Every structure is written in structure tokens, then in C-alpha cells.
Coordinates of C-alpha atoms in Angstrom, one line a residue:
Chain A
M1 CA 75.8 1.9 13.2
P2 CA 76.6 -1.1 15.4
T3 CA 74.1 -3.9 15.4
P4 CA 74.4 -5.7 18.8
L5 CA 71.7 -8.2 17.9
V6 CA 70.9 -10.0 14.7
V7 CA 68.1 -12.5 14.2
S8 CA 68.1 -14.8 11.2
D9 CA 65.5 -17.2 10.0
V10 CA 64.1 -17.9 13.4
A11 CA 61.1 -20.2 13.7
K12 CA 58.9 -21.1 16.7
S13 CA 56.0 -23.4 17.2
F14 CA 54.3 -24.9 20.2
T15 CA 53.5 -28.6 20.4
M16 CA 50.6 -29.3 22.7
H17 CA 51.2 -32.8 24.0
L18 CA 48.1 -32.7 26.1
R19 CA 46.0 -32.0 23.0
D20 CA 47.0 -35.0 21.0
G21 CA 50.3 -33.3 20.1
I22 CA 48.9 -30.7 17.8
K23 CA 51.5 -28.2 16.6
L24 CA 50.8 -24.5 16.7
P25 CA 53.2 -22.6 14.5
V26 CA 53.8 -19.1 15.8
V27 CA 56.4 -17.5 13.6
A28 CA 58.8 -18.5 10.8
G29 CA 61.6 -16.9 8.9
V30 CA 62.0 -14.1 11.4
S31 CA 65.0 -12.0 10.3
F32 CA 65.9 -8.5 11.4
S33 CA 68.6 -6.7 13.4
I34 CA 68.5 -3.9 15.9
R35 CA 70.9 -1.0 16.1
A36 CA 72.6 0.8 18.9
G37 CA 70.9 4.1 19.8
E38 CA 67.7 3.2 18.1
C39 CA 64.3 2.0 19.3
T40 CA 62.9 -0.7 17.0
V41 CA 59.3 -1.5 17.4
L42 CA 57.6 -4.8 16.6
G43 CA 54.2 -4.1 15.0
G44 CA 51.2 -6.3 14.1
P45 CA 47.9 -7.4 15.7
S46 CA 47.6 -9.5 18.9
G47 CA 48.6 -13.1 18.3
A48 CA 51.0 -12.3 15.5
G49 CA 53.9 -13.5 17.7
K50 CA 55.4 -10.2 18.9
S51 CA 55.8 -11.3 22.5
S52 CA 57.0 -14.7 21.5
I53 CA 59.8 -13.1 19.5
L54 CA 60.8 -11.0 22.5
K55 CA 60.8 -14.0 24.7
M56 CA 63.0 -16.0 22.4
L57 CA 65.4 -13.0 22.3
Y58 CA 65.6 -13.2 26.1
G59 CA 66.2 -16.9 26.2
N60 CA 62.8 -17.5 27.8
Y61 CA 61.2 -19.4 24.9
A62 CA 63.1 -22.1 23.1
V63 CA 63.9 -21.5 19.5
D64 CA 63.1 -24.3 16.9
E65 CA 65.2 -23.0 14.1
G66 CA 67.5 -20.2 13.1
Q67 CA 70.0 -18.0 15.0
I68 CA 70.0 -15.1 17.4
I69 CA 73.4 -13.6 17.4
V70 CA 74.2 -11.3 20.3
K71 CA 77.3 -9.2 20.9
H72 CA 78.2 -10.3 24.4
D73 CA 81.5 -9.9 26.3
D74 CA 83.4 -8.9 23.2
G75 CA 82.3 -11.9 21.3
L76 CA 79.3 -13.1 19.3
I77 CA 77.0 -15.8 20.8
D78 CA 74.1 -17.6 19.3
L79 CA 71.4 -17.3 22.0
A80 CA 69.3 -19.9 20.3
T81 CA 71.8 -22.6 21.2
A82 CA 73.5 -21.1 24.2
S83 CA 73.7 -23.1 27.5
P84 CA 71.5 -21.9 30.4
R85 CA 74.6 -20.6 32.1
T86 CA 75.5 -18.5 29.1
V87 CA 72.0 -17.2 28.8
L88 CA 72.1 -16.1 32.5
A89 CA 75.4 -14.3 31.9
I90 CA 73.8 -12.5 28.8
R91 CA 70.8 -11.5 30.9
R92 CA 73.1 -10.2 33.6
Q93 CA 75.4 -8.1 31.4
T94 CA 73.9 -7.6 27.9
I95 CA 70.1 -8.0 27.5
G96 CA 67.6 -6.4 29.8
Y97 CA 63.9 -7.1 29.7
V98 CA 60.8 -5.3 30.9
S99 CA 58.0 -7.8 31.0
Q100 CA 54.3 -7.0 30.7
F101 CA 53.5 -7.9 34.3
L102 CA 55.6 -7.7 37.4
R103 CA 56.2 -11.0 39.1
T104 CA 56.1 -10.1 42.7
V105 CA 58.1 -11.8 45.4
P106 CA 56.5 -12.0 48.8
R107 CA 57.9 -9.7 51.4
V108 CA 60.4 -7.8 49.2
S109 CA 59.8 -4.0 49.1
A110 CA 59.2 -2.1 45.9
L111 CA 62.5 -0.3 46.4
D112 CA 64.4 -3.6 46.7
V113 CA 62.6 -5.1 43.8
V114 CA 63.9 -2.2 41.7
A115 CA 67.4 -2.2 43.2
E116 CA 67.9 -6.0 42.9
P117 CA 69.2 -6.2 39.3
L118 CA 72.0 -3.8 40.3
V119 CA 72.8 -5.7 43.5
E120 CA 73.0 -8.9 41.5
R121 CA 75.5 -7.2 39.3
G122 CA 77.7 -6.5 42.3
E123 CA 76.7 -2.9 43.1
D124 CA 76.6 -1.8 46.7
R125 CA 73.1 -2.1 48.1
E126 CA 72.8 1.5 49.4
S127 CA 73.9 3.0 46.1
A128 CA 71.5 0.7 44.2
R129 CA 68.7 1.8 46.5
G130 CA 69.7 5.5 45.8
K131 CA 69.2 4.9 42.0
A132 CA 66.0 3.0 42.6
R133 CA 64.6 5.9 44.7
A134 CA 65.5 8.4 41.9
L135 CA 63.7 6.2 39.2
L136 CA 60.6 5.6 41.3
A137 CA 60.4 9.3 42.0
Q138 CA 60.7 10.1 38.3
L139 CA 57.9 7.6 37.6
N140 CA 55.7 9.4 40.2
L141 CA 55.3 6.4 42.4
P142 CA 54.2 7.8 45.8
E143 CA 57.0 7.6 48.3
K144 CA 54.8 5.9 50.9
L145 CA 54.7 2.8 48.7
W146 CA 58.4 2.3 48.3
A147 CA 58.8 0.3 51.5
L148 CA 55.9 -2.0 50.7
P149 CA 55.9 -5.2 48.7
P150 CA 54.2 -4.5 45.3
A151 CA 51.8 -7.5 45.4
T152 CA 48.9 -5.2 46.6
F153 CA 49.7 -2.3 44.3
S154 CA 47.4 -1.3 41.4
G155 CA 48.2 -2.4 37.9
G156 CA 49.7 0.9 36.9
E157 CA 51.8 1.1 40.1
Q158 CA 53.1 -2.4 39.6
Q159 CA 54.0 -1.6 36.0
R160 CA 56.0 1.5 37.1
V161 CA 57.9 -0.7 39.6
N162 CA 58.6 -3.1 36.7
I163 CA 59.7 -0.3 34.4
A164 CA 62.1 1.1 37.0
R165 CA 63.5 -2.4 37.6
G166 CA 64.1 -2.8 33.8
F167 CA 65.6 0.6 33.3
I168 CA 67.9 0.8 36.3
T169 CA 70.7 -1.2 34.7
E170 CA 73.0 -0.3 31.9
H171 CA 72.3 -3.2 29.6
P172 CA 73.3 -2.4 26.0
I173 CA 70.2 -4.1 24.7
L174 CA 66.7 -3.6 26.3
L175 CA 63.6 -5.5 25.4
L176 CA 60.2 -3.8 26.3
D177 CA 57.0 -5.8 26.3
E178 CA 54.2 -3.2 26.4
P179 CA 55.7 -1.2 29.2
T180 CA 53.0 1.6 28.9
A181 CA 49.9 -0.6 28.7
S182 CA 48.3 0.5 32.0
L183 CA 49.8 3.9 32.5
D184 CA 48.2 7.3 32.5
A185 CA 49.3 10.0 30.1
R186 CA 51.7 11.7 32.5
N187 CA 53.6 8.4 33.2
R188 CA 53.5 7.4 29.6
D189 CA 55.5 10.6 28.9
V190 CA 58.0 9.7 31.6
V191 CA 58.5 6.3 29.9
I192 CA 59.0 8.1 26.6
E193 CA 61.7 10.3 28.3
L194 CA 63.4 7.2 29.8
I195 CA 63.5 5.6 26.3
A196 CA 65.0 8.7 24.8
A197 CA 67.6 8.8 27.5
K198 CA 68.5 5.2 26.8
K199 CA 68.8 5.9 23.1
A200 CA 71.1 8.8 23.8
T201 CA 73.5 6.5 25.6
G202 CA 73.6 4.1 22.7
V203 CA 71.3 1.4 24.0
A204 CA 69.6 -0.7 21.3
L205 CA 65.9 -1.0 22.3
L206 CA 63.3 -3.4 20.9
G207 CA 59.7 -3.0 22.0
I208 CA 56.1 -3.7 21.6
F209 CA 53.8 -0.7 22.1
H210 CA 50.1 -0.9 21.4
D211 CA 49.7 2.8 22.3
H212 CA 49.8 4.7 19.1
D213 CA 51.1 8.0 20.6
V214 CA 54.0 6.2 22.4
R215 CA 54.9 4.3 19.3
E216 CA 55.0 7.5 17.3
A217 CA 57.2 9.2 19.9
V218 CA 59.8 6.4 20.4
A219 CA 60.0 4.3 17.2
D220 CA 62.8 4.7 14.8
R221 CA 61.7 1.7 12.7
I222 CA 58.7 -0.5 12.8
I223 CA 59.0 -4.2 11.9
D224 CA 55.8 -5.8 10.7
V225 CA 55.6 -9.1 12.4
T226 CA 52.8 -10.4 10.1
A227 CA 55.6 -10.8 7.5
F228 CA 56.8 -13.7 9.7
A229 CA 53.5 -15.6 9.7
P230 CA 54.3 -19.3 9.3
G231 CA 52.2 -19.7 6.2
K232 CA 53.9 -16.9 4.3
I233 CA 57.3 -18.7 3.8
A234 CA 57.7 -20.2 0.4
A235 CA 60.1 -23.2 0.2
Chain B
M1 CA 83.2 -16.1 38.3
T2 CA 85.2 -19.2 37.7
D3 CA 85.2 -21.2 34.6
E4 CA 85.1 -24.5 36.3
P5 CA 82.0 -26.1 37.8
L6 CA 81.8 -26.9 41.4
L7 CA 80.1 -30.3 40.8
R8 CA 80.3 -32.5 37.8
V9 CA 77.8 -35.4 37.6
S10 CA 78.0 -38.0 34.9
A11 CA 75.7 -40.8 34.1
L12 CA 74.6 -41.3 37.7
S13 CA 72.2 -44.2 38.3
K14 CA 70.8 -45.9 41.3
F15 CA 68.9 -49.2 41.2
Y16 CA 67.1 -50.8 44.1
G17 CA 67.2 -54.4 42.9
S18 CA 65.4 -54.2 39.6
R19 CA 63.6 -51.0 40.5
V20 CA 65.0 -47.7 39.1
G21 CA 65.8 -45.0 41.6
C22 CA 67.5 -42.6 39.2
D23 CA 68.8 -43.4 35.8
N24 CA 71.7 -41.9 33.8
V25 CA 71.6 -38.3 35.3
S26 CA 74.3 -35.9 34.2
F27 CA 74.8 -32.2 34.8
D28 CA 77.3 -29.6 35.9
L29 CA 76.7 -27.1 38.7
W30 CA 78.6 -23.8 39.0
P31 CA 79.3 -21.7 42.0
G32 CA 76.4 -19.4 42.9
E33 CA 73.8 -21.5 40.9
V34 CA 70.6 -22.8 42.3
L35 CA 69.4 -25.9 40.5
A36 CA 65.8 -27.1 41.2
V37 CA 65.0 -30.8 40.7
V38 CA 61.2 -31.2 40.3
G39 CA 58.9 -34.1 39.7
E40 CA 56.2 -36.0 41.6
S41 CA 56.7 -38.4 44.4
G42 CA 58.6 -41.5 43.2
S43 CA 60.3 -39.6 40.3
G44 CA 63.7 -40.3 41.8
K45 CA 64.5 -36.7 42.9
T46 CA 65.2 -37.6 46.5
T47 CA 67.3 -40.6 45.5
L48 CA 69.3 -38.3 43.2
L49 CA 69.8 -35.9 46.1
N50 CA 70.9 -38.6 48.5
C51 CA 73.4 -40.0 46.0
L52 CA 74.9 -36.5 45.3
S53 CA 75.2 -35.8 49.0
T54 CA 76.8 -39.3 49.4
R55 CA 74.1 -40.4 51.9
L56 CA 73.5 -43.2 49.4
L57 CA 76.0 -44.8 47.0
P58 CA 75.0 -44.9 43.4
S59 CA 74.9 -48.2 41.4
S60 CA 77.0 -46.6 38.6
G61 CA 78.2 -43.2 37.4
T62 CA 80.5 -40.5 38.8
A63 CA 80.3 -37.2 40.6
S64 CA 83.3 -35.1 41.2
Y65 CA 83.5 -32.0 43.4
R66 CA 86.0 -29.2 43.2
M67 CA 87.6 -28.9 46.6
R68 CA 88.7 -25.6 48.1
D69 CA 92.2 -26.2 46.8
G70 CA 90.7 -26.3 43.3
Q71 CA 91.3 -30.0 42.8
F72 CA 88.4 -32.2 41.6
R73 CA 87.8 -35.2 43.8
E74 CA 85.7 -38.2 42.9
L75 CA 83.0 -38.3 45.6
Y76 CA 82.4 -42.1 45.6
R77 CA 86.1 -42.8 45.9
M78 CA 86.7 -40.8 49.0
S79 CA 87.0 -42.4 52.4
E80 CA 84.0 -42.3 54.7
A81 CA 85.9 -39.9 57.0
E82 CA 86.7 -37.5 54.1
R83 CA 83.1 -37.5 53.0
R84 CA 81.9 -36.8 56.6
F85 CA 84.4 -33.9 56.8
L86 CA 83.0 -32.5 53.5
M87 CA 79.5 -32.8 54.8
R88 CA 80.4 -31.0 58.0
T89 CA 82.4 -28.1 56.5
D90 CA 81.8 -27.4 52.8
W91 CA 78.3 -28.8 52.4
G92 CA 74.9 -28.3 54.0
F93 CA 71.9 -30.5 54.0
V94 CA 68.5 -29.0 54.8
H95 CA 65.9 -31.8 55.4
Q96 CA 62.2 -31.5 54.8
N97 CA 61.6 -32.4 58.4
P98 CA 63.8 -30.2 60.7
A99 CA 63.9 -32.9 63.3
D100 CA 66.1 -34.9 60.9
G101 CA 68.6 -32.1 60.7
L102 CA 68.5 -30.8 64.2
R103 CA 69.3 -32.1 67.6
M104 CA 66.0 -31.6 69.2
T105 CA 67.1 -31.9 72.8
V106 CA 69.9 -29.4 72.9
S107 CA 69.5 -25.7 72.7
A108 CA 69.1 -23.6 69.6
G109 CA 72.5 -22.0 70.2
A110 CA 74.2 -25.4 70.6
N111 CA 72.6 -26.6 67.4
V112 CA 74.4 -23.8 65.6
G113 CA 77.5 -23.9 67.6
E114 CA 78.0 -27.7 67.2
R115 CA 78.7 -27.2 63.5
L116 CA 81.3 -24.6 64.3
M117 CA 83.0 -26.9 66.9
A118 CA 83.1 -29.6 64.2
V119 CA 85.3 -27.4 62.1
G120 CA 87.6 -26.6 65.0
D121 CA 86.2 -23.6 66.7
R122 CA 86.8 -23.8 70.5
H123 CA 86.3 -20.3 71.8
Y124 CA 83.0 -20.3 73.7
G125 CA 82.4 -16.6 73.5
K126 CA 83.1 -16.5 69.8
I127 CA 80.9 -19.5 69.1
R128 CA 78.0 -18.0 71.0
A129 CA 78.4 -14.6 69.3
T130 CA 78.4 -16.3 65.9
A131 CA 75.3 -18.3 66.9
V132 CA 73.5 -15.2 68.0
D133 CA 74.4 -13.5 64.7
W134 CA 73.1 -16.5 62.7
L135 CA 69.9 -16.7 64.7
S136 CA 69.2 -13.1 64.0
R137 CA 69.9 -13.6 60.3
V138 CA 67.2 -16.3 60.2
E139 CA 64.9 -14.0 62.3
I140 CA 65.0 -15.9 65.6
D141 CA 65.1 -13.7 68.6
E142 CA 68.3 -13.8 70.7
D143 CA 66.3 -14.6 73.8
R144 CA 65.4 -18.0 72.3
I145 CA 69.0 -19.1 72.1
D146 CA 68.9 -21.3 75.1
D147 CA 65.5 -23.0 74.2
E148 CA 65.4 -26.4 72.6
P149 CA 64.0 -26.7 69.1
R150 CA 61.3 -28.9 70.6
A151 CA 59.7 -25.7 71.8
F152 CA 59.9 -24.0 68.4
S153 CA 57.2 -23.8 65.7
G154 CA 57.7 -25.7 62.4
G155 CA 58.8 -22.5 60.6
M156 CA 61.2 -21.6 63.4
R157 CA 62.7 -25.1 63.4
Q158 CA 63.2 -24.9 59.7
R159 CA 65.0 -21.5 60.0
L160 CA 67.1 -22.9 62.7
Q161 CA 68.1 -25.8 60.6
I162 CA 69.1 -23.4 57.8
A163 CA 71.2 -21.4 60.3
R164 CA 72.9 -24.6 61.5
N165 CA 73.8 -25.5 57.9
L166 CA 75.0 -22.2 56.8
V167 CA 77.1 -21.2 59.8
T168 CA 80.2 -22.9 58.5
G169 CA 80.1 -21.0 55.2
P170 CA 79.4 -24.0 53.0
R171 CA 79.8 -23.7 49.2
L172 CA 77.1 -26.2 48.3
V173 CA 73.8 -26.8 50.1
F174 CA 71.4 -29.7 49.4
M175 CA 67.7 -29.0 50.2
D176 CA 65.0 -31.6 50.3
E177 CA 61.6 -29.9 50.1
P178 CA 62.7 -27.1 52.4
T179 CA 59.2 -25.6 52.6
G180 CA 57.3 -28.8 52.6
G181 CA 54.7 -29.1 55.4
L182 CA 54.7 -25.3 56.3
D183 CA 51.8 -22.9 56.1
V184 CA 52.0 -20.7 53.0
S185 CA 52.7 -17.5 55.0
V186 CA 55.5 -19.3 56.8
Q187 CA 56.7 -20.6 53.4
A188 CA 56.8 -17.1 51.9
R189 CA 59.0 -15.9 54.8
L190 CA 61.3 -18.9 54.5
L191 CA 61.6 -18.5 50.7
D192 CA 62.4 -14.8 51.0
L193 CA 65.0 -15.6 53.6
L194 CA 66.6 -18.4 51.5
R195 CA 66.6 -16.2 48.4
G196 CA 68.5 -13.5 50.3
L197 CA 71.0 -15.8 51.9
V198 CA 71.7 -17.6 48.6
T199 CA 72.4 -14.3 46.9
D200 CA 74.4 -12.7 49.7
L201 CA 76.6 -15.8 50.2
G202 CA 76.9 -16.8 46.6
L203 CA 75.9 -20.4 47.5
A204 CA 75.4 -23.2 45.0
A205 CA 72.4 -25.2 45.9
I206 CA 70.4 -28.2 44.7
V207 CA 66.8 -27.9 45.8
V208 CA 64.4 -30.9 45.5
T209 CA 60.8 -29.8 45.4
H210 CA 57.5 -30.8 43.9
D211 CA 56.4 -27.1 44.2
L212 CA 57.0 -25.3 40.9
A213 CA 56.4 -21.9 42.5
V214 CA 59.2 -22.6 45.0
A215 CA 61.4 -23.6 42.1
R216 CA 60.6 -20.4 40.2
L217 CA 61.4 -18.3 43.2
L218 CA 64.7 -19.9 44.2
S219 CA 66.3 -21.4 41.2
Q220 CA 67.9 -20.3 37.9
R221 CA 68.1 -23.8 36.5
M222 CA 65.7 -26.7 36.6
M223 CA 65.6 -30.4 35.9
V224 CA 62.3 -32.2 35.6
M225 CA 62.4 -35.9 36.6
K226 CA 60.0 -38.7 35.8
D227 CA 60.4 -42.4 36.5
G228 CA 64.0 -41.8 37.5
R229 CA 65.0 -40.0 34.3
V230 CA 65.5 -36.4 33.5
V231 CA 62.8 -35.6 30.9
E232 CA 63.6 -31.9 30.5
S233 CA 66.2 -29.4 31.8
G234 CA 67.1 -25.8 31.2
L235 CA 66.6 -22.3 32.6
T236 CA 63.8 -22.3 35.2
D237 CA 61.7 -19.6 33.5
G238 CA 62.2 -21.3 30.1
V239 CA 61.1 -24.7 31.4
L240 CA 58.1 -23.2 33.1
D241 CA 57.0 -20.8 30.4
D242 CA 57.8 -23.0 27.4
P243 CA 57.6 -26.6 28.6
R244 CA 58.4 -29.0 25.8
A245 CA 58.3 -32.5 27.3
P246 CA 54.8 -34.0 27.6
Y247 CA 55.3 -34.6 31.3
T248 CA 56.5 -31.0 32.0
Q249 CA 53.4 -29.7 30.1
L250 CA 51.2 -31.8 32.4
L251 CA 53.0 -30.5 35.5
V252 CA 52.8 -26.9 34.5
S253 CA 49.2 -27.1 33.4
S254 CA 48.3 -28.7 36.7
I255 CA 49.2 -25.7 38.8
L256 CA 46.3 -24.1 40.5
Q257 CA 45.9 -20.4 39.8
V258 CA 45.1 -18.1 42.7

């Protein structure tokens, strides 16, 4: 099975210059790969570094050591050392990301927030909006909210907008940071369906799910992040 | 997407006597990219912007710009007339204070039309139609076209300045604190407008701001400056979410949460 993303020996720490330069190691020796058509889940307690790993894979957090090899544009690229411009191209074409919280933009409607990733990739605005409508309907977001900016929405409504925005594109790799945290059972089931549909089209998913039922329903493999605790590495 | 940058900046420095304006700044900018330059007052960000837009000449270093014919030209070796032509056609400069970028005593329509005439448009009807179109794109009602910007609010003036700059279809726009001095509600409207225009037109822009939220909304890449030097650069979300330089950590941790 193709592995579009391979992580080897990645380490990450934060240096707090405002706190006398103390160094907080987060993870070390992170090595795994994800496969097309599968949903891999990062497991472990809060603070183990799951979100940090996802953020490194999206080029959001800097990587101290190691490699993150991504299949991009018929080549292999090390995301850990790629230029900002390359990371942007990878985000546009190869790696999608559903963050934990929606970052709202003033005055932009929920519909356009969802359609935007497609418009950025050159799709016609009206056809992008059509797909956005379909996804928002599938996620049971009341139609009267579509034309409003999501800043005033409830947590669950914002998260559904965020999920729709992340799932609307056809990225071959999709990272999910607790997409179901504030959803009710009905909408959790919709997300499970959406993940199954992505798997069926050969997308490689990597996610964090605290919800036991969702994890059971979507996970093909679970990677225990506590194995990457910085103290655990000998040598 | 082209493989060549639009602007290549190498080891640019500007000294005012023994005082440092900006020191050894290098970067490339590609078409469609928005680069934010952040830092506090006196960090050299405006000096850098003025050097890049050739309003100031640097003490050393080079900057070359890819002209529409694909050839790179060294900015500081061009004649004054060539630089002025570039500024009028291929570049825009949005000042913090709209009065610096507008002619306050001619009408809004003339402010926009003047840039078109500078690039050779002579047909009055066509110029007026384009001006009306651009005023509506920046959300200024058509019936204000004959009013002078003196009669406009701060937010309207700033939108007019943006229309004046973008009407000639520039490929590179310099912005110096474009939302500085505006109420937050007016800022939000302006940012939304700028975001849309930059995406729709595929503009490259260099935006100087001390407001990290503005940088987050508008830019993909960021340079943080302190005492004339670039202390950190990278993807905007990377610099803001995982700041590594001591000064950037101080800036990010100083943002007030609302």
C-alpha cells in the first residue's frame, strides 16, 4: 500500500526565552508512516505531543531534528527543511488539515469560509459554493446560518464549518485534530461517514480523536505517542 | 505559477550616518505572495519598505525586479524616470495616512482616473467607467465619485487610496500600516476587502505592520525585524504559533486576548 508520508526520528522542543531560556522537550524519536486509504490515529493522554506532531506535519511547528518525507507533485520532499514557499504548495495540493478550532475572518460568510480552499486552488466560485452547500447540509448546519460569518456561531456549529472546510478539497493526505470534540452524536456519525468516504478514495488520514466511539469506528491503526516521550530514547 | 521570483533582495542595508536603518536584509518574493514585515516602531521596517519601493536609496545591497518582459532589472541602477514609470504602472504604494497617497482636492473619480491617464488612457468615458467600477469594488457608492476625499471618512479615504493603487493592475503593492489609525470595525472591513482583492488579482504585496493580527489575516510569509535586522522569518502561522527568536516570543506573548 502506498505510504505518502513517512516520519523518521523527529524531535521537537520549545525554548522559552522569556523564562530564562528553559527548554521543554515535547517529543523525540518520532517515527511512523501513514498509508493511503487508511485512517491512522495518534493515541495517548493530553500533553503527550499529539497535536504538536500534527502541527509539525503541516509545517506549522518547526522541527528540531529528523525528517518528514511527503510525496508531493510526483517527487519526495522533506517538509522539515522545506522553504515556506514549498510548504505553501504542499498545503495547497497535498496536505489538508482540520484544526481544533475555526479561525474566523470578519465578514466572510460560513459558505465562503468553506468554499475558499477550492477557490484558492483555482475552482470557479459558484461551483465551489455548490460543493460547500452540499457539505454544510450533510453536516446539518441550518441553512439560515450559511450566509452569516461564523464568529457568533456555537462551538459545535463552528466546528462543523471547520470540518466542511477541511473535507471539501481532495488532498491525498488529511490531518484531523479532534474534529468531533464538540459535536453531538448525530453529527459525529456524519464525520465518521465523511472519513470512510475519504478512505474509500485512497486518502491517507491521520487524526486525534478523544472520543472512544469515533476512534473505534474510524481507526485502522493506533500509534501510541507516549512511545515518543523525550526521556524514553536511549542513546 | 512561475519558478522565478518577482523580487530578489540581497544584503540590503541603509545607514543614517552611524545609525542603522536596516541591516543586511535578504529575501525573495514570488508572484501572488503576501509578505508581512513586523516589528515595533524604529525596527527598520518602514526604512526597508522605502528602500524596496525606491523612495529611499540604500547604502548597500541590491534588489532586482522581474519586469513584465521577464527580464530582471536592478532597481537602484534604473534611471529616475524608469523608476517613476514602474511606480505608476506596475507597483502600488498604500500609505498609512491616505492624505499622503491621495490628492485631497480633486474628486474621488479623478484620483482613480489619474493613475489610468498616467499609463496612457485618454478616453474620458472609459476612464470614468473604470473609476466607477473600482469605487464599487472598494465599496464606495457611485454617487460619491465627484466628491473630494476631504469629505470622506478615514476608512473611505483608505479604500479610495487602495482603488487608486490597484486600478492599473499592478503586480506588486507596498503597504505601510494600511489599517493603522482606523477603528476596529473599519479595519475589519478593509482587511476583508484587501484579502479578497489580493486573492482575486494574484497580487504580490509587502505589508509593513506592527499588528500581528493584520499580518495573520493578510500574509502567508512573515519577517520579524528588530534594530534594523531580521530576527526571524518563515510562514506566518509558523512564526506566530511557534516563535523561536526571543524577540518574536516577546511580541507574540504581548498580544492582548479578547
